[in-house]
Each structure stands twice: as C-alpha cells, then as structure tokens.
XYZ file of C-alpha atoms in Angstrom:
734
model
C 55.391 95.228 33.775
C 52.968 98.133 33.126
C 52.360 96.683 29.640
C 51.392 93.405 31.216
C 49.086 95.142 33.692
C 47.447 97.060 30.899
C 46.774 93.772 29.081
C 45.206 92.262 32.184
C 42.186 94.080 33.596
C 42.465 94.997 37.256
C 39.495 92.792 38.129
C 41.193 89.808 36.506
C 44.388 90.531 38.376
C 42.466 90.773 41.628
C 40.225 87.738 41.108
C 43.102 85.397 40.158
C 44.204 85.481 43.784
C 40.735 85.218 45.277
C 40.113 82.410 47.729
C 37.000 81.356 45.805
C 37.641 78.924 42.952
C 34.792 80.318 40.827
C 36.278 83.788 40.843
C 39.692 82.421 39.918
C 38.123 80.374 37.150
C 36.244 83.358 35.703
C 39.388 85.428 35.894
C 41.237 82.706 33.981
C 38.626 82.793 31.235
C 38.997 86.555 30.953
C 42.771 86.107 30.819
C 42.405 83.512 28.058
C 40.362 85.966 25.971
C 42.905 88.691 26.580
C 45.725 86.443 25.348
C 43.734 85.532 22.267
C 43.385 89.219 21.522
C 47.118 89.704 21.852
C 47.722 86.759 19.468
C 45.373 88.362 16.967
C 47.278 91.609 17.190
C 50.604 89.771 17.054
C 51.873 91.381 20.222
C 54.102 88.459 21.355
C 56.245 90.679 23.524
C 53.309 91.642 25.710
C 52.259 87.950 25.923
C 55.708 87.088 27.294
C 55.391 89.894 29.843
C 51.981 88.609 30.932
C 53.493 85.149 31.509
C 56.351 86.647 33.545
C 53.832 88.611 35.598
C 51.885 85.452 36.371
C 55.074 83.707 37.440
C 56.499 86.519 39.552
C 53.361 87.875 41.218
C 51.397 84.663 41.456
C 53.279 81.345 40.924
C 56.151 82.419 43.188
C 53.994 84.205 45.740
C 54.171 83.114 49.379
C 50.359 83.211 49.433
C 48.745 79.876 48.515
C 45.763 81.483 46.773
C 48.101 83.571 44.647
C 50.019 80.402 43.652
C 46.739 78.699 42.753
C 45.757 81.710 40.648
C 49.128 81.722 38.961
C 48.779 78.049 37.952
C 45.262 78.459 36.570
C 46.412 81.651 34.837
C 49.353 79.912 33.102
C 47.010 77.179 31.894
C 44.582 79.844 30.599
C 47.412 81.595 28.752
C 48.397 78.296 27.090
C 44.821 77.661 26.009
C 44.625 81.183 24.666
C 47.874 80.766 22.762
C 46.646 77.510 21.221
C 48.933 76.637 18.285
C 51.319 79.423 19.272
C 51.877 77.956 22.733
C 54.916 75.838 21.859
C 57.251 78.848 21.700
C 56.290 79.863 25.269
C 56.528 76.415 26.912
C 59.982 77.031 28.352
C 58.434 79.927 30.306
C 55.157 78.248 31.235
C 56.010 74.615 32.133
C 58.921 74.938 34.686
C 56.923 76.933 37.306
C 54.039 74.474 36.964
C 56.383 71.519 37.540
C 57.900 73.255 40.575
C 54.409 73.562 42.010
C 54.206 69.744 42.101
C 56.424 69.902 45.153
C 54.519 72.670 46.931
C 53.799 72.141 50.626
C 50.107 72.904 50.097
C 48.247 69.893 48.716
C 45.683 72.144 46.952
C 48.504 73.887 45.102
C 49.860 70.477 44.041
C 46.371 69.552 42.884
C 46.009 72.712 40.765
C 49.487 72.105 39.364
C 48.302 68.741 38.043
C 45.176 70.366 36.640
C 47.153 73.151 35.012
C 49.697 70.834 33.421
C 46.885 68.586 32.205
C 45.298 71.535 30.359
C 48.676 72.642 29.011
C 49.457 69.126 27.753
C 46.121 68.878 25.959
C 46.967 72.015 24.030
C 50.603 71.358 23.072
C 50.540 67.508 22.810
C 53.776 66.391 21.080
C 55.667 69.570 21.962
C 55.290 68.442 25.536
C 57.891 65.647 25.078
C 60.738 68.106 25.557
C 59.892 68.224 29.264
C 59.089 64.539 29.592
C 61.891 63.516 32.013
C 61.061 66.346 34.425
C 57.354 65.596 34.220
C 57.969 61.855 34.708
C 60.060 62.557 37.792
C 57.327 64.793 39.207
C 54.572 62.305 38.446
C 56.591 59.506 40.050
C 56.636 61.459 43.296
C 52.996 62.551 43.057
C 51.899 58.931 42.546
C 52.756 58.382 46.198
C 51.304 61.699 47.409
C 49.706 61.675 50.824
C 46.594 63.457 49.505
C 44.114 61.241 47.655
C 42.859 64.130 45.465
C 46.403 64.902 44.357
C 46.961 61.207 43.562
C 43.777 61.166 41.515
C 44.758 64.301 39.605
C 48.267 62.917 39.008
C 46.748 59.691 37.715
C 44.654 61.574 35.133
C 47.689 63.567 34.045
C 49.743 60.358 33.848
C 47.224 58.784 31.461
C 47.340 61.830 29.201
C 51.143 61.875 29.183
C 51.210 58.169 28.236
C 48.880 58.855 25.331
C 51.098 61.698 24.161
C 54.270 59.571 24.411
C 52.829 56.593 22.559
C 51.811 58.776 19.593
C 54.995 60.853 19.532
C 57.980 60.169 17.311
C 60.210 62.442 19.378
C 60.295 60.364 22.558
C 63.865 59.255 23.459
C 63.946 55.853 25.160
C 67.715 56.190 25.613
C 67.253 59.265 27.812
C 64.334 57.753 29.686
C 65.922 54.406 30.709
C 68.462 55.856 33.192
C 65.567 57.704 34.872
C 63.535 54.508 35.045
C 66.452 52.410 36.315
C 67.147 54.906 39.070
C 63.637 54.473 40.460
C 63.154 50.715 40.014
C 64.248 49.842 43.551
C 61.779 52.204 45.241
C 59.631 50.273 47.735
C 56.547 52.492 47.761
C 53.672 50.440 46.282
C 52.122 53.421 44.426
C 55.440 54.272 42.796
C 55.903 50.629 41.845
C 52.516 50.527 40.175
C 53.369 53.757 38.375
C 56.667 52.319 37.089
C 55.256 48.973 35.980
C 52.484 50.855 34.181
C 55.004 52.883 32.220
C 57.112 49.826 31.365
C 54.043 48.021 30.072
C 52.866 50.999 28.017
C 56.251 51.665 26.443
C 56.735 47.973 25.671
C 53.461 48.016 23.755
C 54.738 50.704 21.381
C 56.140 48.984 18.259
C 58.717 51.693 17.611
C 60.166 51.545 21.133
C 62.620 48.691 21.793
C 62.135 48.068 25.510
C 63.530 44.527 25.172
C 66.926 45.909 24.263
C 67.003 47.802 27.561
C 65.479 45.010 29.651
C 68.755 44.243 31.515
C 68.648 47.793 32.920
C 65.365 47.333 34.773
C 64.943 43.541 34.936
C 66.267 43.327 38.488
C 63.744 45.951 39.603
C 60.869 43.965 38.117
C 62.043 40.831 39.904
C 62.284 42.820 43.097
C 58.579 43.659 42.784
C 57.633 39.966 42.680
C 58.071 39.820 46.441
C 55.964 42.921 47.133
C 53.383 42.584 49.878
C 50.676 43.784 47.475
C 49.134 41.029 45.385
C 48.243 43.538 42.677
C 51.831 44.720 42.290
C 53.138 41.139 42.200
C 50.597 40.320 39.547
C 51.479 43.369 37.430
C 55.210 42.652 37.669
C 54.668 39.002 36.784
C 52.514 39.969 33.816
C 55.198 42.345 32.536
C 57.904 39.699 32.974
C 55.817 37.063 31.202
C 55.352 39.418 28.265
C 59.086 40.098 28.068
C 59.896 36.389 28.242
C 57.569 35.734 25.332
C 59.287 38.488 23.371
C 62.668 36.919 24.159
C 61.490 33.596 22.736
C 60.452 35.329 19.512
C 63.431 37.665 19.215
C 66.475 36.708 17.113
C 68.808 38.968 19.091
C 68.827 39.066 22.885
C 71.506 40.030 25.432
C 71.320 36.837 27.495
C 74.549 37.420 29.373
C 73.646 40.514 31.397
C 70.230 39.132 32.235
C 71.699 35.769 33.244
C 73.724 37.487 35.961
C 70.533 39.027 37.374
C 68.600 35.758 37.212
C 71.348 33.893 39.046
C 71.106 36.368 41.926
C 67.308 36.217 42.020
C 67.286 32.419 42.015
C 68.499 32.532 45.618
C 65.822 34.979 46.751
C 64.058 34.155 50.036
C 60.750 34.717 48.228
C 59.362 31.536 46.623
C 57.572 33.311 43.760
C 60.742 35.206 42.851
C 62.804 31.980 42.887
C 60.252 30.174 40.726
C 60.145 32.987 38.167
C 63.945 33.271 38.097
C 64.497 29.531 37.639
C 61.815 29.488 34.918
C 63.658 32.229 33.047
C 66.959 30.411 33.480
C 65.340 27.289 32.057
C 64.312 29.176 28.929
C 67.698 30.881 28.667
C 69.517 27.536 28.754
C 67.331 26.349 25.874
C 67.631 29.558 23.857
C 70.936 31.149 24.851
C 73.340 28.911 22.983
C 76.901 30.173 22.732
C 76.085 33.438 24.512
C 75.665 31.612 27.816
C 78.763 29.389 27.737
C 80.794 31.659 29.984
C 77.858 31.915 32.387
C 77.360 28.141 32.781
C 79.148 28.007 36.124
C 77.035 30.828 37.569
C 73.868 29.239 36.218
C 74.811 25.883 37.706
C 75.467 27.604 41.027
C 71.884 28.866 40.929
C 70.309 25.592 39.786
C 71.854 23.134 42.231
C 70.434 24.699 45.432
C 66.995 24.968 43.788
C 66.995 21.211 43.174
C 66.447 20.834 46.929
C 63.969 23.698 47.240
C 61.035 23.161 49.590
C 58.655 24.207 46.801
C 57.962 21.314 44.424
C 57.413 23.511 41.346
C 60.864 25.016 41.800
C 62.440 21.575 42.230
C 60.819 20.303 39.028
C 61.976 23.261 36.908
C 65.451 23.173 38.474
C 65.893 19.477 37.688
C 64.744 20.000 34.121
C 67.141 22.907 33.713
C 69.981 20.910 35.232
C 69.459 18.035 32.805
C 69.213 20.459 29.885
C 72.455 22.158 30.873
C 74.300 18.875 31.375
C 73.215 17.585 27.962
C 74.729 20.532 26.090
C 77.818 19.551 24.111
C 80.436 22.244 24.437
C 84.232 22.195 24.477
C 86.793 24.202 26.471
C 87.866 25.733 23.174
C 84.396 27.328 22.996
C 84.957 29.102 26.304
C 83.605 26.342 28.525
C 85.362 26.702 31.907
C 85.739 23.203 33.368
C 87.524 24.538 36.438
C 84.692 26.948 37.259
C 82.083 24.190 36.970
C 84.151 21.926 39.232
C 84.494 24.741 41.748
C 80.714 25.161 41.876
C 80.184 21.418 42.264
C 82.793 21.305 45.041
C 81.035 24.068 46.965
C 77.665 22.383 46.612
C 79.073 19.175 48.092
C 78.885 21.058 51.389
C 75.150 21.659 50.969
C 72.826 20.549 53.742
C 70.540 18.948 51.161
C 71.191 15.454 49.839
C 69.621 16.062 46.407
C 71.958 18.990 45.758
C 75.029 17.009 46.803
C 73.991 14.142 44.528
C 73.614 16.417 41.495
C 76.949 18.070 42.247
C 78.557 14.639 42.126
C 76.725 13.818 38.902
C 78.277 16.925 37.367
C 81.761 15.915 38.446
C 81.168 12.448 37.032
C 79.871 13.893 33.757
C 82.854 16.203 33.400
C 85.201 13.337 34.199
C 83.682 11.321 31.368
C 83.569 14.159 28.831
C 86.655 16.198 29.737
C 88.877 13.843 31.703
C 92.136 15.603 30.865
C 90.857 18.989 32.018
C 89.301 17.543 35.177
C 92.567 15.876 36.174
C 94.283 19.254 35.842
C 91.977 20.619 38.553
C 91.872 17.424 40.597
C 93.999 18.825 43.420
C 91.335 21.484 44.000
C 88.532 18.975 44.548
C 90.222 15.740 45.614
C 90.208 16.463 49.358
C 86.540 17.450 49.216
C 85.707 14.239 47.371
C 87.550 12.196 49.953
C 85.749 13.916 52.819
C 82.446 13.240 51.078
C 83.005 9.548 51.787
C 81.902 10.384 55.331
C 78.591 11.797 54.095
C 75.484 10.865 56.057
C 73.692 9.683 52.884
C 74.404 6.258 51.417
C 73.422 7.477 47.939
C 75.956 10.285 48.149
C 78.677 7.906 49.298
C 77.954 5.530 46.401
C 78.189 8.385 43.895
C 81.393 9.653 45.478
C 82.835 6.185 45.063
C 81.875 6.190 41.386
C 83.699 9.470 40.922
C 86.711 8.146 42.814
C 86.668 5.004 40.711
C 86.718 7.138 37.576
C 89.689 9.090 38.900
C 91.451 5.985 40.237
C 91.882 4.576 36.761
C 95.209 6.362 37.041
C 97.480 4.322 39.402
C 98.736 7.364 41.335
C 95.212 8.375 42.309
C 94.235 4.796 43.105
C 96.961 4.519 45.733
C 96.080 7.971 47.091
C 92.413 6.985 47.386
C 93.079 3.771 49.293
C 95.570 5.460 51.614
C 93.063 8.185 52.455
C 90.322 5.628 52.999
C 92.451 3.809 55.544
C 93.345 7.144 57.131
C 89.669 8.073 57.448
C 88.787 4.690 58.929
C 91.630 5.085 61.419
C 90.534 8.591 62.409
C 86.865 7.695 62.712
C 86.055 4.192 63.889
C 82.344 4.879 63.546
C 82.862 5.481 59.828
C 84.345 1.987 59.514
C 81.388 0.524 61.367
C 78.738 2.510 59.494
C 80.186 2.743 56.017
C 83.142 0.402 55.820
C 81.225 -2.396 54.136
C 79.414 -0.234 51.596
C 82.592 1.650 50.650
C 84.766 -1.424 50.213
C 82.088 -3.404 48.398
C 81.355 -0.574 45.981
C 85.018 -0.006 45.240
C 85.406 -3.700 44.524
C 82.617 -3.424 41.949
C 83.866 -0.232 40.329
C 87.524 -1.189 40.463
C 89.091 -4.651 40.430
C 88.288 -6.384 43.738
C 91.651 -8.137 43.871
C 93.472 -4.864 43.228
C 91.544 -3.158 46.025
C 92.175 -5.932 48.547
C 95.848 -6.227 47.656
C 96.347 -2.473 48.129
C 94.472 -2.480 51.435
C 96.540 -5.413 52.636
C 99.794 -3.704 51.674
C 98.852 -0.571 53.610
C 97.634 -2.464 56.685
C 100.717 -4.656 56.763
C 102.788 -1.652 57.775
C 100.146 -0.082 60.034
C 101.582 1.175 63.337
C 98.223 1.345 65.096
C 97.865 -2.361 65.849
C 94.378 -2.092 67.350
C 93.104 -0.324 64.270
C 94.874 -2.801 61.977
C 93.163 -5.687 63.771
C 89.747 -4.012 63.566
C 90.207 -3.123 59.913
C 91.344 -6.618 58.969
C 88.366 -8.128 60.762
C 86.046 -5.838 58.809
C 87.717 -6.668 55.488
C 87.601 -10.360 56.300
C 83.879 -10.222 57.038
C 83.255 -8.382 53.772
C 85.329 -10.961 51.929
C 83.336 -13.827 53.420
C 79.850 -12.382 52.979
C 79.638 -9.967 50.043
C 78.225 -11.202 46.718
C 80.480 -8.680 44.954
C 83.558 -10.621 46.149
C 82.433 -14.070 44.980
C 85.095 -14.095 42.275
C 87.755 -13.254 44.830
C 86.571 -16.077 47.112
C 86.699 -18.532 44.219
C 90.244 -17.440 43.471
C 91.264 -18.036 47.094
C 89.654 -21.488 47.099
C 92.257 -22.457 44.554
C 95.195 -21.172 46.583
C 96.721 -24.662 46.772
C 96.351 -25.406 43.063
C 96.785 -22.122 41.162
C 99.503 -19.494 41.039
C 96.995 -16.618 41.082
C 95.255 -18.009 44.147
C 98.560 -18.575 45.955
C 99.769 -15.022 45.252
C 96.531 -13.544 46.509
C 96.593 -15.758 49.613
C 100.129 -14.691 50.445
C 99.317 -11.005 49.763
C 96.338 -11.027 52.128
C 98.053 -13.188 54.733
C 100.573 -10.454 55.553
C 97.912 -8.099 56.928
C 95.412 -10.759 58.004
C 98.021 -11.703 60.630
C 96.682 -8.832 62.722
C 93.644 -10.981 63.549
C 93.887 -14.696 64.468
C 90.276 -15.273 63.496
C 90.813 -13.564 60.133
C 93.765 -15.883 59.444
C 91.711 -18.940 60.374
C 88.881 -17.740 58.121
C 91.311 -17.128 55.271
C 92.735 -20.629 55.665
C 89.268 -22.181 55.679
C 88.433 -20.248 52.520
C 91.699 -21.329 50.878
C 91.162 -24.933 52.096
C 94.519 -24.791 53.897
C 93.025 -26.801 56.746
C 96.247 -28.116 58.234
C 97.637 -24.601 58.543
C 94.380 -23.448 60.117
C 94.683 -26.210 62.705
C 98.285 -25.273 63.462
C 97.334 -21.600 63.848
C 94.684 -22.625 66.377
C 97.265 -24.650 68.309
C 99.633 -21.671 68.313
C 97.183 -19.484 70.192
C 98.018 -18.733 73.810
C 95.927 -17.707 76.762
C 96.332 -13.994 76.032
C 94.761 -14.402 72.585
C 91.494 -15.868 73.878
C 89.670 -12.700 74.905
C 86.186 -11.312 74.432
C 86.966 -9.819 71.037
C 88.364 -13.132 69.852
C 85.289 -15.037 71.021
C 82.971 -12.542 69.312
C 84.840 -13.013 66.049
C 84.784 -16.787 66.532
C 81.038 -16.653 67.102
C 80.614 -14.808 63.772
C 82.787 -17.368 61.967
C 80.813 -20.317 63.344
C 77.587 -18.749 62.126
C 79.140 -18.022 58.721
C 80.094 -21.688 58.394
C 76.369 -22.391 58.164
C 75.853 -20.013 55.217
C 75.891 -20.974 51.501
C 79.384 -19.522 51.127
C 80.862 -22.453 53.071
C 78.687 -25.119 51.484
C 81.768 -26.723 49.965
C 83.339 -27.016 53.414
C 80.288 -28.674 54.946
C 80.148 -31.143 52.065
C 83.798 -32.018 52.660
C 82.786 -33.187 56.141
C 81.126 -36.130 54.403
C 84.660 -37.434 53.831
C 86.418 -37.007 57.180
C 89.032 -39.514 56.192
C 90.054 -37.330 53.278
C 89.658 -33.981 55.085
C 90.924 -34.953 58.499
C 92.645 -31.574 59.062
C 89.350 -29.840 58.413
C 87.699 -31.954 61.076
C 90.556 -31.284 63.471
C 90.323 -27.553 62.787
C 86.614 -27.474 63.534
C 87.092 -29.482 66.726
C 89.857 -27.083 67.675
C 87.451 -24.165 67.279
C 84.871 -26.076 69.297
C 87.338 -26.478 72.139
C 87.891 -22.715 72.244
C 84.212 -21.898 72.654
C 82.414 -21.691 76.010
C 80.145 -24.740 76.255
C 77.078 -22.669 77.101
C 77.428 -20.383 74.079
C 75.108 -20.596 71.094
C 78.081 -20.922 68.740
C 79.313 -23.992 70.649
C 75.924 -25.654 70.248
C 75.756 -24.796 66.544
C 79.187 -26.220 65.772
C 78.734 -29.283 67.981
C 75.427 -30.010 66.238
C 77.130 -29.754 62.866
C 80.002 -32.052 63.886
C 77.527 -34.630 65.179
C 76.253 -34.984 61.608
C 79.644 -36.158 60.348
C 79.065 -39.777 59.204
C 80.692 -42.233 61.617
C 81.159 -44.925 59.017
C 83.927 -42.922 57.425
C 86.160 -43.480 60.448
C 87.455 -46.926 59.547
C 90.056 -47.483 62.178
C 91.321 -46.097 65.428
C 94.911 -46.054 64.219
C 94.010 -44.050 61.130
C 92.173 -41.480 63.178
C 94.991 -41.308 65.635
C 97.604 -40.812 62.973
C 95.593 -38.368 60.945
C 94.540 -36.367 63.924
C 97.984 -36.030 65.359
C 99.547 -34.805 62.137
C 102.854 -33.047 62.524
C 103.655 -31.927 66.077
C 103.424 -28.137 66.437
C 107.043 -27.922 67.543
C 108.095 -29.530 64.278
C 105.565 -27.774 62.028
C 107.612 -24.647 61.549
C 110.149 -26.763 59.624
C 107.587 -28.188 57.233
C 105.386 -27.047 54.404
C 101.687 -27.759 54.128
C 101.425 -31.415 53.121
C 97.665 -31.818 53.299
C 97.848 -34.627 55.865
C 95.312 -37.191 54.701
C 93.811 -34.755 52.212
C 93.725 -35.281 48.471
C 97.137 -36.226 47.125
C 96.365 -34.398 43.882
C 96.123 -31.153 45.785
C 99.301 -32.018 47.659
C 101.214 -32.626 44.477
C 99.932 -29.742 42.354
C 99.767 -26.705 44.598
C 102.297 -23.960 44.039
C 104.295 -24.539 47.205
C 103.115 -21.950 49.748
C 105.696 -21.769 52.520
C 103.296 -22.254 55.415
C 106.105 -22.464 57.945
C 107.205 -18.961 56.926
C 103.609 -17.793 57.046
C 103.216 -19.183 60.545
C 106.378 -17.382 61.642
C 104.987 -14.201 60.113
C 101.734 -14.685 62.032
C 103.615 -15.336 65.260
C 105.713 -12.176 64.842
C 102.681 -9.956 64.329
C 100.787 -11.553 67.201
C 103.777 -11.053 69.481
C 103.618 -7.352 68.652
C 99.954 -7.317 69.632
C 100.660 -9.199 72.863
C 103.471 -6.815 73.719
C 101.236 -3.808 73.142
C 98.538 -5.353 75.335
C 101.051 -5.949 78.144
C 102.288 -2.362 77.900
C 98.767 -1.047 78.195
C 98.055 -3.246 81.226
C 101.346 -2.213 82.879
C 100.655 1.448 82.259
C 97.159 1.147 83.682
C 98.470 -0.808 86.697
C 101.318 1.630 87.392
C 98.967 4.583 87.146
C 96.460 3.067 89.568
C 99.236 1.882 91.964
C 100.832 5.314 91.998
C 97.493 6.938 92.784
C 96.788 4.408 95.560
C 100.258 4.917 97.104
C 99.833 8.675 97.150
C 96.428 8.280 98.773
C 97.878 6.007 101.524
C 100.684 8.450 102.253
C 98.263 11.356 102.427
C 96.003 9.442 104.840
C 98.892 8.500 107.164
C 100.204 12.058 107.247
C 96.773 13.337 108.194
C 96.535 10.783 111.046
C 99.992 11.727 112.367
C 99.131 15.402 112.304
C 95.968 14.707 114.279
C 98.016 12.925 117.045
C 100.773 15.550 116.915
C 103.371 12.911 116.223
C 106.407 13.397 113.974
C 106.229 11.506 110.679
C 108.034 8.173 110.520
C 111.268 7.832 108.569
C 111.346 6.531 105.025
C 112.926 3.331 106.324
C 110.080 2.599 108.685
C 107.613 3.320 105.911
C 109.374 0.823 103.700
C 109.235 -1.822 106.418
C 105.583 -1.118 106.982
C 104.919 -1.563 103.303
C 106.721 -4.887 103.292
C 104.686 -6.166 106.238
C 101.392 -5.004 104.729
C 99.364 -7.710 102.965
C 99.247 -7.369 99.174
C 96.388 -5.344 97.670
C 93.703 -6.988 95.611
C 95.116 -5.545 92.408
C 98.525 -7.080 93.083
C 97.331 -10.611 93.782
C 97.718 -13.118 91.005
C 94.633 -15.169 90.320
C 94.943 -18.523 88.586
C 95.467 -18.052 84.878
C 96.202 -14.304 85.196
C 99.299 -12.598 83.887
C 101.802 -11.721 86.617
C 102.558 -7.984 86.338
C-alpha cells in the first residue's frame, strides 16, 4: 500500500475526496499523469496497487465524496493506461458497475461518467462485461434522477456503438437477459429494451430473427402500453421483423404461432389487430410448418370475425378464407378432430358471425374429410342438434345444411328427426318460431317425402297426444303452404290413381289422425272428398272446440289460395264432384255464422253454377251417399265423381282409415275427459274442505259440539247443487 501511496502524491490523494468537483477533477488529471509515468517505467505491479487503493480507500468508502473520487480516479487510471488498460479491466470495471446501484444519485451519475470514459478507451475489450453493464443500464434507464437518466442514456449510446462494431458480441448469451426483462412495465425500461432490439436487428451479422420467438410476446405486450411513443416503437420493430419473415427462407413459425394465438384474444384492439395481421401472413407463408397449429389458429380467428373493430373483422375473415382453402390431408398431420372441437366450442359464441363461420368449417370438413368427421360425430352431434334452437335464422339454416350432410347416412337421419321431434316437444315456442323454417329446409336438403314419412312414423307412436296434435297441425300447414313441398302435394293429389300417392297418403294418415282438421285437409289435397265428408260427419260435440275452429278458419282461408285452385275449379262441376260440395257445406255448417270464415266459404259456395244441378232426385241421391253407419263397411267409391278415378285408384281402404281415425280421436277424447275430471275433483275437494273449515269455525264460536258425520251427510244431500256441478245444455256430465 505504501508503494501505491508513493506513486500518488499526498495532494492528489487528499483532493480526490474533496467535496469540490474541480479539485477532484484536477486530482484525477494528476493521477492520470502518474499512471502514464508508471506505464513508461513498466511498473505494472505498482499500477495494480494504485487501482486497489482507489477501490479500497475510495470506491468502497462510506463517504459519498470519497466514492465519487474513487470513480473519477478509476476512469483517470484507465485513460492513463490507454492501450494497456485491457489487462486491468477486471479490477477497474466491477466497482464502477456496483456504483450504479449506490443510494446517492450523484455517485450513480459519476459511475455513468466513469464507465463512459473507460468504455471510450477500451472499446471492444468492453464486451466481456456487456451483460453486467446491460443489466445496470436497464435499471438506470428508469432512475428517479433525471441527470442520472441522461448520463445513462449517453453511456447506452456508446455501448450500442461498441456492440455494433464488435465481432465478439454473443447474441446467444444476451437473449436470455433480454427475455427476462421483456415483461417489465416501466415505460423507460421498455423504451430501452426496444431500442436495443432495433439496434441489434440492424446489425447484419446478428441474427435477431432466429431468436424472435424468445422476445416476441414482450413486444406484443408493449403494443398496449399507455405511452403512444412506446406503442409506436414496438409496432415499428414488429413491422420490421414481419418484413424480414416475408423475405426469409427459414423461419420458426410454430413457436411464434402459439404466441400470436394468445395475443389475438387481447383486450387491447391494437394488439389484436397486429396479432391477426401476423397470423394472416403466417397462414400464407407457413405452409407445412403450421399444419399442427391450424386448430389453435382457427380458435384465434373465429372470435375475431365478430370483433367490434372493423379492421380486425376484415383481416380475420380474409385469414379464415385463406385457411379454409388450404388443401391438406390427415396424413400430413392435419387434425380433423381438433378443428371440429374448436368449431364446436365456437358454436356457443355470443356472436352470430362466429357461429356461422364455425358451421361453415364443419360443413367444409364434412365435404372434404367425411370419413374422419363421422368418426368424431358423437363429440359434436349433440351440439349441432342444440344449435337448431339458435336465435339466428341464418345459423339454423346452416345447421340444417350440416345435418343434411350427416343425414345422408340412414342411422343419422333417423337420429336427427327423432331429436327434432324431441326438441319440439320440450319447447313449444321452438315449434312456433322455427318449426316451419326447419322442416322446409330439411325438405329441400333431404327428400321431402322421406322427411314427412319419418316424422309421421315418429308421431304415430307419440304418447303426448296434445303435442302430437300440435305437431301434426304444424306439419299440415307447412305441407299446404310451402313452395318447397309442391312436389309432395302433387304426389298426394294422385293418391286415388297412383301407387306412390296412395302409399304416401296412408303413411301420413296414421299420424294426421291426431288432428281432425289435418285429416280433412289431407283428404281435400288427395281429392278423397267422400272420405272427408264422412270424417266431418264422424265428429262429435267434444271435437268442436276453439282449437278446432281456429284450424278450420285457417283451412277456409287456404282454400282461397292458388294451392287449391284445382279444387275451386272442380266446383264448376258439382254434379261430378258432389262429395266435394257436400264436404264444403259440412265445413260451413260447423262454422259460427258470424265468423269471417263462414262468410268467405258461403260466398264461395254461392258462386257454384246452379245450372249444373239438373234434378232434385240426383242431388238427393248424390248428397246422401252412403249412410255413415254403413260407411265403415265400404271403400271409397267416389260417389258421383269420375268413374275413371273410381276404377283406377289403388284401393285405399278408407273404412280402415276411418276406424284408425276414430281410435286416435277416442284417445284424445279420453285424455280430455281425464283432465276435466282431475280439474273438477281438485276444485271440489278444495271447496269441500273450505266448507268444513267454515262450519267448524261457526260451531266453535257458538260453543256447540260438532255434528256427527251422518248429519253432515244429510246436510250435504239437502244442499242445492253448486254451480260447478250443474249440467248446462250440451255440457258433458261429470
């Protein structure tokens, strides 16, 4: 230590710790000259002792001015050493770096100044300490003292210059350090990091693109920073990297795709837009590398299709179309099951556009990879069926297209129709809101006759009679009004002359029996007018209720539509179509005279030409037909209708059909009676309990003992019947 003191004049030693900067500066200059003299004499051992003295007595001193003097002294020694400084850096640099974390801001400032002067002298040799210096600068960039920040900024610029011109910089060692700090939220640190990424990326010999997956997420995180400047810098860096990706023949798309998928769901709009833009480019450029990431990418795209920001929606739709147009096979690693799983999840989205695109994907996969899709059908079938209850008509139509594609296989066709009926049974509002659109669309996508036959088969055995009646009425209305079912109506019109028409008539009749008005409509459509008339005559008082009259009103109005033009034209020949005329008059007799339907039908019947009735006897005979009591033993003979029809039809057993109708209607009547009885018994029981309770209260008030059960029974017998127990004319006796 005495050697070191002898090399440093006492005044220099004293002035290095002076509180005045000028004295410390002059002392540093004297120290620099002293070191130069030692270099000239080659006394390296004494130089090392001088450095140790500066560290021990000054840099590590508890006195701030001593620490400041030590820092300026170490810088002066380095300047004095000049080209010889490299061999002493391991002694000089560590205490300077430690001073970066000093509690005194002026010490931190002089540390920056000292290291700046050291770096200017040693330049490339400085790289050995780069990671430690970078860590210190990262912290100083967010220093609370503005002067320290300014000094750190100047040092940072010098270090960048040194790194860019050095061939000893190790990017492999630097990246872990950078990655560790990328999620720091401090805006000054973020600017510092983005600055370094940009600088290093500009160096041709440094491959930052190869390490992009390590810090890409951090850059995306900065896109949502509150500072516009930081967002702009991060976006600029990302744009530069994306351009490099487009021009690079070798890119690790996979790791980056995972990051982009996560960022595509960011709450920040700018982050989502940037992420979806990158995904768009990756889908175009990635090729085989992205095959195993398709499901994740799709999971990111579909929600963005419904984004509130239009730019995001546009890019997402473009990306979606690009992804769907790629031709890839399961043998290439394409996971059909994973894609279906994503589409299934997105069917639960709150946004219609997303649900529609999810269905488009299922439809596309069904067309391209039908075998694979059917293997995973059990995983998505229930979700597809539930989607039939979607609030959007467009979604429902697409779901039906998917179901139609699946239902090409008979087992799935039956399953689809059964579930449809189940859904309609469970939710009557679904039948009202969507019944028509679902049935009509299925009839277009699948064979209408096949659909109606299957529905009829299921409804024939339906235990819920009320639902069966409602469902049949809905199907009947669709049959009579939908353009899509014109072919089916034409087939039914030939029920008396063709085997196909007869088989369809009989198939529908079995379930149509649940609704008298549906049966009558079916007979009018099939031109089985005599049977229609007999069905009308078979109706009893219980059948003529409000629901029946509403359905009858609809039928009367439908008779005026183009669908029944043929029927109205047949009225021009009442002598030939007497049973038609009798049927219509039968319907007229069922309608209340003040109803609009009564007036419509009566007006129509008034237009029947009177000249066609050429004799009272003929009318009498034709109108009477076969007595109802005898009809069940006869087949449809057409009455006075065309003999050609009578002779050529396929022999529908109308007597058996009528018996079938009667059996089903008896079930309905029995159920109605049971409901009325249950309601009556419940109300009677409640009323009886109330009477007993009232009498007991009165007896208690008069302090009288309660009467015996016998006297109560007598009293009940002498009491006049209640209103609910009286039988009005035409009412059912309970």
